[in-house]
Coordinates of N, CA, C and O in Angstrom, one line a residue:
M1033 N -97.5 8.7 35.8 CA -96.5 8.3 36.8 C -97.1 8.4 38.2 O -97.7 9.5 38.5
T1034 N -97.1 7.4 39.0 CA -97.6 7.5 40.3 C -96.5 7.1 41.3 O -95.6 6.3 41.0
L1035 N -96.5 7.8 42.4 CA -95.5 7.5 43.5 C -96.3 7.2 44.7 O -97.4 7.6 45.0
G1036 N -95.7 6.4 45.6 CA -96.3 6.1 46.8 C -95.8 4.7 47.4 O -95.1 4.0 46.7
S1037 N -96.2 4.5 48.6 CA -95.9 3.2 49.2 C -97.1 2.3 49.2 O -98.2 2.6 48.7
A1038 N -96.9 1.1 49.8 CA -98.0 0.1 49.8 C -99.4 0.7 50.0 O -99.6 1.3 51.1
G1039 N -100.2 0.5 49.1 CA -101.6 0.9 49.2 C -101.9 2.4 48.9 O -103.1 2.7 48.8
S1040 N -100.9 3.2 48.9 CA -101.2 4.6 48.6 C -100.4 5.0 47.3 O -99.4 4.5 47.0
S1041 N -101.0 6.0 46.6 CA -100.3 6.5 45.4 C -100.6 7.9 45.2 O -101.7 8.4 45.6
V1042 N -99.7 8.6 44.6 CA -99.8 10.0 44.3 C -99.7 10.2 42.8 O -98.8 9.7 42.2
V1043 N -100.7 10.9 42.2 CA -100.6 11.1 40.8 C -99.8 12.3 40.5 O -100.1 13.4 41.0
V1044 N -98.8 12.2 39.7 CA -97.9 13.3 39.4 C -98.7 14.2 38.4 O -99.2 13.7 37.4
P1045 N -98.8 15.5 38.7 CA -99.5 16.4 37.8 C -98.9 16.4 36.3 O -97.7 16.1 36.1
R1046 N -99.8 16.6 35.4 CA -99.5 16.6 34.0 C -98.2 17.4 33.6 O -97.3 16.9 32.9
N1047 N -98.1 18.6 34.0 CA -97.0 19.4 33.6 C -95.7 18.9 34.2 O -94.6 19.0 33.6
F1048 N -95.7 18.4 35.5 CA -94.5 17.8 36.1 C -94.0 16.6 35.3 O -92.9 16.4 35.0
R1049 N -95.0 15.8 34.9 CA -94.7 14.6 34.1 C -94.1 15.0 32.8 O -93.1 14.5 32.3
L1050 N -94.7 16.1 32.1 CA -94.2 16.5 30.8 C -92.8 17.1 30.9 O -91.9 17.0 30.1
L1051 N -92.5 17.8 32.0 CA -91.2 18.4 32.2 C -90.1 17.3 32.4 O -89.0 17.4 31.8
K1052 N -90.5 16.2 33.0 CA -89.6 15.1 33.2 C -89.4 14.4 31.8 O -88.2 14.1 31.5
E1053 N -90.4 14.3 31.0 CA -90.3 13.7 29.7 C -89.4 14.6 28.8 O -88.6 14.1 28.0
L1054 N -89.6 15.9 28.9 CA -88.8 16.9 28.2 C -87.3 16.7 28.5 O -86.5 16.6 27.6
E1055 N -87.0 16.6 29.7 CA -85.6 16.4 30.2 C -85.0 15.1 29.6 O -83.9 15.1 29.0
R1056 N -85.8 14.0 29.6 CA -85.3 12.7 29.1 C -85.2 12.8 27.6 O -84.2 12.3 27.0
G1057 N -86.2 13.4 26.9 CA -86.2 13.4 25.4 C -85.1 14.2 24.8 O -84.5 13.8 23.8
E1058 N -84.7 15.3 25.4 CA -83.7 16.1 24.9 C -82.3 15.5 25.0 O -81.4 15.9 24.3
K1059 N -82.2 14.6 26.0 CA -80.9 13.9 26.2 C -80.6 12.9 25.1 O -79.5 12.4 24.9
G1060 N -81.7 12.4 24.5 CA -81.6 11.3 23.6 C -81.8 10.0 24.3 O -81.6 9.9 25.5
I1061 N -82.2 9.0 23.6 CA -82.6 7.7 24.3 C -81.7 6.7 23.8 O -81.5 6.5 22.6
G1062 N -81.1 5.9 24.7 CA -80.2 4.8 24.3 C -79.0 5.2 23.5 O -78.2 6.1 23.9
D1063 N -79.0 4.7 22.2 CA -77.9 5.0 21.3 C -78.1 6.4 20.6 O -77.3 6.7 19.7
G1064 N -79.1 7.1 21.0 CA -79.3 8.4 20.4 C -80.1 8.4 19.1 O -80.3 9.4 18.4
S1065 N -80.6 7.2 18.7 CA -81.4 7.1 17.5 C -82.9 7.5 17.6 O -83.6 7.6 16.7
V1066 N -83.3 7.8 18.9 CA -84.6 8.3 19.1 C -84.5 9.5 20.1 O -83.8 9.4 21.1
S1067 N -85.2 10.6 19.7 CA -85.2 11.8 20.6 C -86.5 12.5 20.4 O -87.2 12.3 19.4
Y1068 N -86.8 13.4 21.3 CA -88.0 14.2 21.2 C -87.8 15.5 22.0 O -87.0 15.5 23.0
G1069 N -88.6 16.5 21.7 CA -88.6 17.7 22.4 C -89.8 18.6 22.1 O -90.6 18.2 21.1
M1070 N -90.0 19.7 22.7 CA -91.1 20.5 22.5 C -90.9 21.3 21.2 O -89.8 21.7 20.9
D1071 N -92.0 21.6 20.5 CA -92.0 22.4 19.3 C -91.9 23.9 19.7 O -91.2 24.6 19.1
D1072 N -92.6 24.3 20.8 CA -92.6 25.7 21.1 C -92.3 25.8 22.6 O -93.2 25.5 23.5
G1073 N -91.2 26.3 23.0 CA -90.8 26.5 24.4 C -91.6 27.4 25.2 O -91.6 27.4 26.4
D1074 N -92.4 28.3 24.5 CA -93.3 29.2 25.1 C -94.7 28.6 25.4 O -95.6 29.3 26.0
D1075 N -95.0 27.4 24.9 CA -96.3 26.8 25.1 C -96.4 26.2 26.6 O -95.8 25.2 26.9
I1076 N -97.0 27.0 27.4 CA -97.1 26.6 28.9 C -97.8 25.3 29.1 O -97.7 24.7 30.1
Y1077 N -98.7 24.9 28.1 CA -99.4 23.7 28.3 C -98.7 22.5 27.7 O -99.1 21.3 27.9
M1078 N -97.5 22.7 27.1 CA -96.6 21.6 26.6 C -97.4 20.6 25.8 O -97.3 19.4 26.0
R1079 N -98.0 21.1 24.7 CA -98.9 20.2 23.9 C -98.2 19.7 22.7 O -98.3 18.5 22.3
S1080 N -97.4 20.5 22.0 CA -96.9 20.2 20.7 C -95.4 19.8 20.8 O -94.6 20.5 21.2
W1081 N -95.1 18.5 20.3 CA -93.8 18.0 20.4 C -93.3 17.5 19.1 O -94.1 17.1 18.2
T1082 N -92.0 17.4 18.9 CA -91.4 16.8 17.7 C -90.6 15.6 18.1 O -89.8 15.7 19.1
G1083 N -90.7 14.5 17.4 CA -89.9 13.3 17.7 C -89.0 13.0 16.5 O -89.4 13.4 15.3
T1084 N -87.9 12.4 16.7 CA -87.0 12.0 15.6 C -86.6 10.5 15.9 O -86.3 10.1 17.0
I1085 N -86.7 9.8 14.8 CA -86.2 8.4 14.8 C -85.3 8.2 13.6 O -85.6 8.5 12.5
I1086 N -84.1 7.7 13.9 CA -83.2 7.3 12.9 C -83.4 5.8 12.6 O -83.4 5.0 13.5
G1087 N -83.7 5.5 11.4 CA -84.1 4.1 11.0 C -83.1 3.1 11.5 O -81.9 3.3 11.5
P1088 N -83.6 1.9 11.9 CA -82.8 0.8 12.4 C -81.9 0.2 11.4 O -82.3 0.2 10.2
H1089 N -80.8 -0.3 11.8 CA -79.8 -1.0 10.9 C -80.5 -2.2 10.3 O -81.4 -2.8 10.8
N1090 N -80.0 -2.6 9.1 CA -80.4 -3.7 8.3 C -81.9 -3.7 8.0 O -82.5 -4.8 7.9
T1091 N -82.4 -2.5 7.7 CA -83.8 -2.4 7.3 C -83.8 -1.4 6.1 O -82.8 -0.7 5.9
V1092 N -84.9 -1.3 5.4 CA -85.0 -0.2 4.4 C -85.0 1.2 4.9 O -84.7 2.1 4.2
H1093 N -85.1 1.3 6.2 CA -85.1 2.6 6.9 C -83.7 3.0 7.4 O -83.6 4.1 7.9
E1094 N -82.8 2.1 7.3 CA -81.4 2.3 7.9 C -80.9 3.7 7.4 O -80.9 4.0 6.2
G1095 N -80.4 4.5 8.4 CA -79.8 5.7 8.2 C -80.7 6.9 7.8 O -80.3 8.0 7.8
R1096 N -82.0 6.6 7.6 CA -83.0 7.7 7.3 C -83.4 8.3 8.6 O -83.5 7.7 9.6
I1097 N -83.7 9.6 8.5 CA -84.1 10.4 9.7 C -85.6 10.7 9.5 O -86.0 11.3 8.5
Y1098 N -86.4 10.2 10.4 CA -87.9 10.4 10.3 C -88.3 11.4 11.4 O -87.9 11.3 12.6
Q1099 N -89.1 12.4 11.0 CA -89.6 13.4 11.9 C -91.1 13.1 12.2 O -91.8 12.7 11.3
L1100 N -91.5 13.2 13.4 CA -92.9 13.0 13.8 C -93.4 14.1 14.7 O -92.6 14.8 15.3
K1101 N -94.7 14.3 14.6 CA -95.3 15.3 15.5 C -96.2 14.5 16.5 O -96.9 13.6 16.1
L1102 N -96.0 14.9 17.7 CA -96.8 14.3 18.8 C -97.6 15.5 19.5 O -97.1 16.5 19.7
F1103 N -98.9 15.2 19.7 CA -99.7 16.3 20.3 C -100.3 15.7 21.6 O -101.1 14.8 21.6
C1104 N -99.9 16.3 22.7 CA -100.4 15.9 24.0 C -101.6 16.8 24.5 O -101.3 17.9 24.9
D1105 N -102.8 16.3 24.3 CA -103.9 17.1 24.7 C -104.0 17.2 26.2 O -103.2 16.6 26.9
K1106 N -105.0 17.9 26.7 CA -105.1 18.1 28.1 C -105.3 16.9 28.9 O -105.1 16.8 30.1
D1107 N -105.7 15.8 28.3 CA -106.0 14.5 28.9 C -104.7 13.6 29.1 O -104.8 12.6 29.7
Y1108 N -103.6 14.1 28.4 CA -102.4 13.3 28.5 C -101.8 13.4 30.0 O -101.9 14.5 30.5
P1109 N -101.4 12.4 30.6 CA -101.0 11.0 30.1 C -102.1 10.0 30.3 O -101.9 8.8 30.1
E1110 N -103.3 10.5 30.7 CA -104.4 9.5 30.8 C -104.8 8.9 29.5 O -105.2 7.8 29.4
K1111 N -104.7 9.7 28.4 CA -105.0 9.3 27.1 C -103.7 9.5 26.3 O -102.9 10.4 26.6
P1112 N -103.5 8.7 25.2 CA -102.2 8.9 24.4 C -102.2 10.2 23.6 O -103.3 10.7 23.3
P1113 N -101.0 10.6 23.3 CA -100.9 11.7 22.4 C -101.3 11.3 20.9 O -101.3 10.1 20.6
S1114 N -101.7 12.2 20.1 CA -101.8 11.9 18.7 C -100.4 11.9 18.1 O -99.6 12.7 18.5
V1115 N -100.2 11.0 17.2 CA -98.9 10.8 16.6 C -99.0 10.8 15.1 O -99.8 10.1 14.5
R1116 N -98.1 11.6 14.4 CA -98.2 11.7 13.0 C -96.7 11.8 12.4 O -96.0 12.6 12.9
F1117 N -96.4 11.0 11.5 CA -95.1 11.1 10.8 C -95.2 12.3 9.9 O -96.1 12.5 9.1
H1118 N -94.2 13.2 10.1 CA -94.0 14.4 9.2 C -93.3 13.9 8.0 O -93.5 14.4 6.9
S1119 N -92.4 13.0 8.1 CA -91.6 12.4 7.0 C -92.5 11.3 6.4 O -93.2 10.6 7.1
R1120 N -92.4 11.1 5.1 CA -93.1 10.0 4.5 C -92.5 8.7 4.8 O -91.2 8.6 4.8
I1121 N -93.3 7.7 5.2 CA -92.8 6.4 5.6 C -93.9 5.4 5.2 O -95.1 5.7 5.1
N1122 N -93.4 4.2 4.9 CA -94.3 3.1 4.5 C -94.3 2.0 5.5 O -93.4 1.2 5.6
M1123 N -95.3 2.1 6.4 CA -95.4 1.1 7.5 C -96.9 0.8 7.6 O -97.8 1.6 7.4
T1124 N -97.2 -0.5 8.1 CA -98.6 -0.9 8.2 C -99.4 -0.1 9.2 O -100.6 -0.1 9.1
C1125 N -98.7 0.4 10.2 CA -99.4 1.2 11.2 C -99.6 2.7 11.0 O -100.1 3.4 11.8
V1126 N -99.1 3.1 9.8 CA -99.2 4.5 9.4 C -100.0 4.7 8.2 O -99.9 4.1 7.2
N1127 N -101.0 5.7 8.3 CA -101.8 6.0 7.2 C -100.9 6.6 6.1 O -100.2 7.6 6.4
H1128 N -101.0 6.1 4.9 CA -100.1 6.5 3.8 C -100.4 7.9 3.3 O -99.5 8.6 2.8
E1129 N -101.6 8.4 3.5 CA -101.9 9.7 3.0 C -101.7 10.8 4.1 O -101.2 11.9 3.8
T1130 N -102.0 10.5 5.3 CA -101.9 11.5 6.4 C -100.7 11.4 7.3 O -100.3 12.4 8.0
G1131 N -100.0 10.2 7.3 CA -98.9 10.0 8.2 C -99.3 9.7 9.6 O -98.5 9.5 10.5
V1132 N -100.6 9.6 9.9 CA -101.1 9.4 11.3 C -100.9 7.9 11.7 O -101.2 7.0 10.9
V1133 N -100.4 7.8 12.9 CA -100.1 6.4 13.4 C -101.5 5.9 13.9 O -102.2 6.6 14.7
S1134 N -101.8 4.7 13.5 CA -103.1 4.1 13.9 C -103.2 3.8 15.4 O -102.3 3.4 16.0
V1135 N -104.5 3.9 15.8 CA -104.8 3.5 17.2 C -105.5 2.2 17.2 O -105.9 1.7 18.3
E1136 N -105.5 1.5 16.1 CA -106.1 0.2 16.0 C -105.2 -0.9 16.7 O -104.0 -0.9 16.4
P1137 N -105.7 -1.7 17.5 CA -104.9 -2.7 18.3 C -104.0 -3.6 17.4 O -102.9 -3.9 17.7
K1138 N -104.6 -4.0 16.2 CA -103.8 -4.9 15.3 C -102.7 -4.1 14.6 O -101.8 -4.8 14.1
K1139 N -102.8 -2.8 14.5 CA -101.8 -2.1 13.8 C -100.7 -1.5 14.7 O -99.5 -1.6 14.4
F1140 N -101.1 -0.9 15.8 CA -100.1 -0.3 16.7 C -100.7 -0.4 18.1 O -101.4 0.6 18.6
G1141 N -100.5 -1.5 18.8 CA -101.2 -1.8 20.0 C -100.8 -0.9 21.2 O -101.6 -0.7 22.1
L1142 N -99.6 -0.2 21.2 CA -99.3 0.6 22.3 C -100.3 1.8 22.4 O -100.7 2.1 23.5
L1143 N -100.7 2.4 21.3 CA -101.6 3.5 21.4 C -103.0 3.0 21.8 O -103.8 3.6 22.6
A1144 N -103.4 1.8 21.2 CA -104.7 1.3 21.4 C -104.9 0.8 22.9 O -106.0 0.9 23.4
N1145 N -103.8 0.3 23.5 CA -103.8 -0.2 24.8 C -103.1 0.7 25.8 O -102.4 0.3 26.7
W1146 N -103.2 2.0 25.6 CA -102.5 3.0 26.3 C -102.7 2.9 27.8 O -103.8 2.7 28.3
Q1147 N -101.6 3.1 28.6 CA -101.6 3.1 30.0 C -100.9 4.4 30.5 O -100.0 4.8 29.8
R1148 N -101.3 4.9 31.6 CA -100.8 6.2 32.1 C -99.3 6.2 32.2 O -98.6 7.2 32.1
E1149 N -98.7 5.0 32.5 CA -97.3 4.9 32.7 C -96.5 5.0 31.5 O -95.3 5.2 31.5
Y1150 N -97.1 4.8 30.3 CA -96.4 4.9 29.0 C -96.0 6.4 28.8 O -96.6 7.3 29.3
S1151 N -95.0 6.5 27.9 CA -94.5 7.9 27.6 C -94.3 8.1 26.1 O -94.4 7.1 25.4
M1152 N -93.9 9.3 25.8 CA -93.5 9.5 24.4 C -92.3 8.7 24.0 O -92.2 8.2 22.8
K1153 N -91.4 8.5 24.9 CA -90.2 7.6 24.6 C -90.7 6.2 24.2 O -90.2 5.7 23.3
D1154 N -91.7 5.7 24.9 CA -92.2 4.4 24.6 C -92.8 4.3 23.2 O -92.6 3.3 22.5
I1155 N -93.5 5.3 22.9 CA -94.1 5.4 21.5 C -93.0 5.4 20.5 O -93.1 4.6 19.5
L1156 N -92.0 6.2 20.6 CA -91.0 6.3 19.6 C -90.1 5.1 19.5 O -89.8 4.6 18.4
T1157 N -89.8 4.5 20.7 CA -89.0 3.3 20.6 C -89.7 2.1 20.0 O -89.2 1.3 19.3
Q1158 N -91.0 2.1 20.3 CA -91.9 1.0 19.7 C -92.0 1.2 18.2 O -92.0 0.2 17.5
L1159 N -92.2 2.4 17.8 CA -92.2 2.7 16.3 C -90.9 2.3 15.6 O -91.0 1.7 14.5
K1160 N -89.8 2.5 16.3 CA -88.5 2.1 15.7 C -88.5 0.6 15.6 O -88.0 0.1 14.6
K1161 N -89.0 -0.1 16.6 CA -89.0 -1.6 16.6 C -89.9 -2.0 15.4 O -89.6 -3.0 14.7
E1162 N -91.1 -1.3 15.3 CA -92.0 -1.7 14.2 C -91.4 -1.6 12.8 O -91.7 -2.3 11.9
M1163 N -90.4 -0.6 12.7 CA -89.8 -0.4 11.4 C -89.0 -1.7 11.0 O -88.9 -2.0 9.8
A1164 N -88.5 -2.4 11.9 CA -87.7 -3.6 11.7 C -88.6 -4.9 11.7 O -88.1 -6.0 11.4
A1165 N -89.9 -4.8 12.0 CA -90.7 -6.0 12.1 C -91.0 -6.6 10.7 O -91.0 -5.9 9.7
P1166 N -91.1 -7.9 10.6 CA -91.3 -8.6 9.3 C -92.4 -8.1 8.5 O -92.4 -8.0 7.3
H1167 N -93.5 -7.7 9.2 CA -94.7 -7.2 8.5 C -94.5 -5.8 7.9 O -95.3 -5.3 7.1
N1168 N -93.4 -5.2 8.2 CA -93.1 -3.9 7.6 C -91.9 -3.9 6.6 O -91.4 -2.9 6.2
L1169 N -91.5 -5.1 6.2 CA -90.5 -5.3 5.2 C -91.2 -5.0 3.8 O -92.4 -5.2 3.6
P1170 N -90.4 -4.5 2.9 CA -91.0 -4.1 1.6 C -91.9 -5.1 0.9 O -92.9 -4.8 0.3
S1171 N -91.5 -6.4 1.0 CA -92.3 -7.4 0.4 C -93.7 -7.6 1.0 O -94.6 -8.2 0.4
H1172 N -93.9 -7.1 2.2 CA -95.2 -7.3 2.9 C -96.1 -6.1 2.9 O -97.2 -6.1 3.3
I1173 N -95.5 -5.0 2.3 CA -96.3 -3.7 2.3 C -96.8 -3.5 0.9 O -96.0 -3.5 -0.1
I1174 N -98.0 -3.2 0.7 CA -98.6 -2.9 -0.6 C -98.6 -1.4 -0.7 O -99.2 -0.7 0.0
S1175 N -97.9 -0.9 -1.7 CA -97.9 0.6 -1.9 C -99.2 1.1 -2.4 O -99.9 0.4 -3.2
Q1176 N -99.6 2.3 -2.0 CA -100.9 2.8 -2.4 C -100.6 4.0 -3.4 O -99.7 4.7 -3.3

């Protein structure tokens, strides 16, 4: 997140950025089907986070609650957090064995094309959209 007027910008420090994300995430996003928060309130570096997505309506995921782990390394938000589904899920952008969300552009472009302005909220809402995408319908996914 950068602030400033024409021609100038101020880079918001990592911890301030994460505090703002914490405040937003704990309130819930939109209809409340996506939320996130810190794993350990004592972690002064604010690295380990848990996300929750309630599966979108009219999909095989409807009503299911998915837990994810997000890890914001010291380079966040310059680099994306690592994202892993803790709950088992069958999506083309998720490794079926590890639950790790792919950083390959063709699988999950948001992480592959990460920009500093993106947030954990953006990741979770995009993953929710991916759950409803045609390429993630049961007939398009080959079980391993």
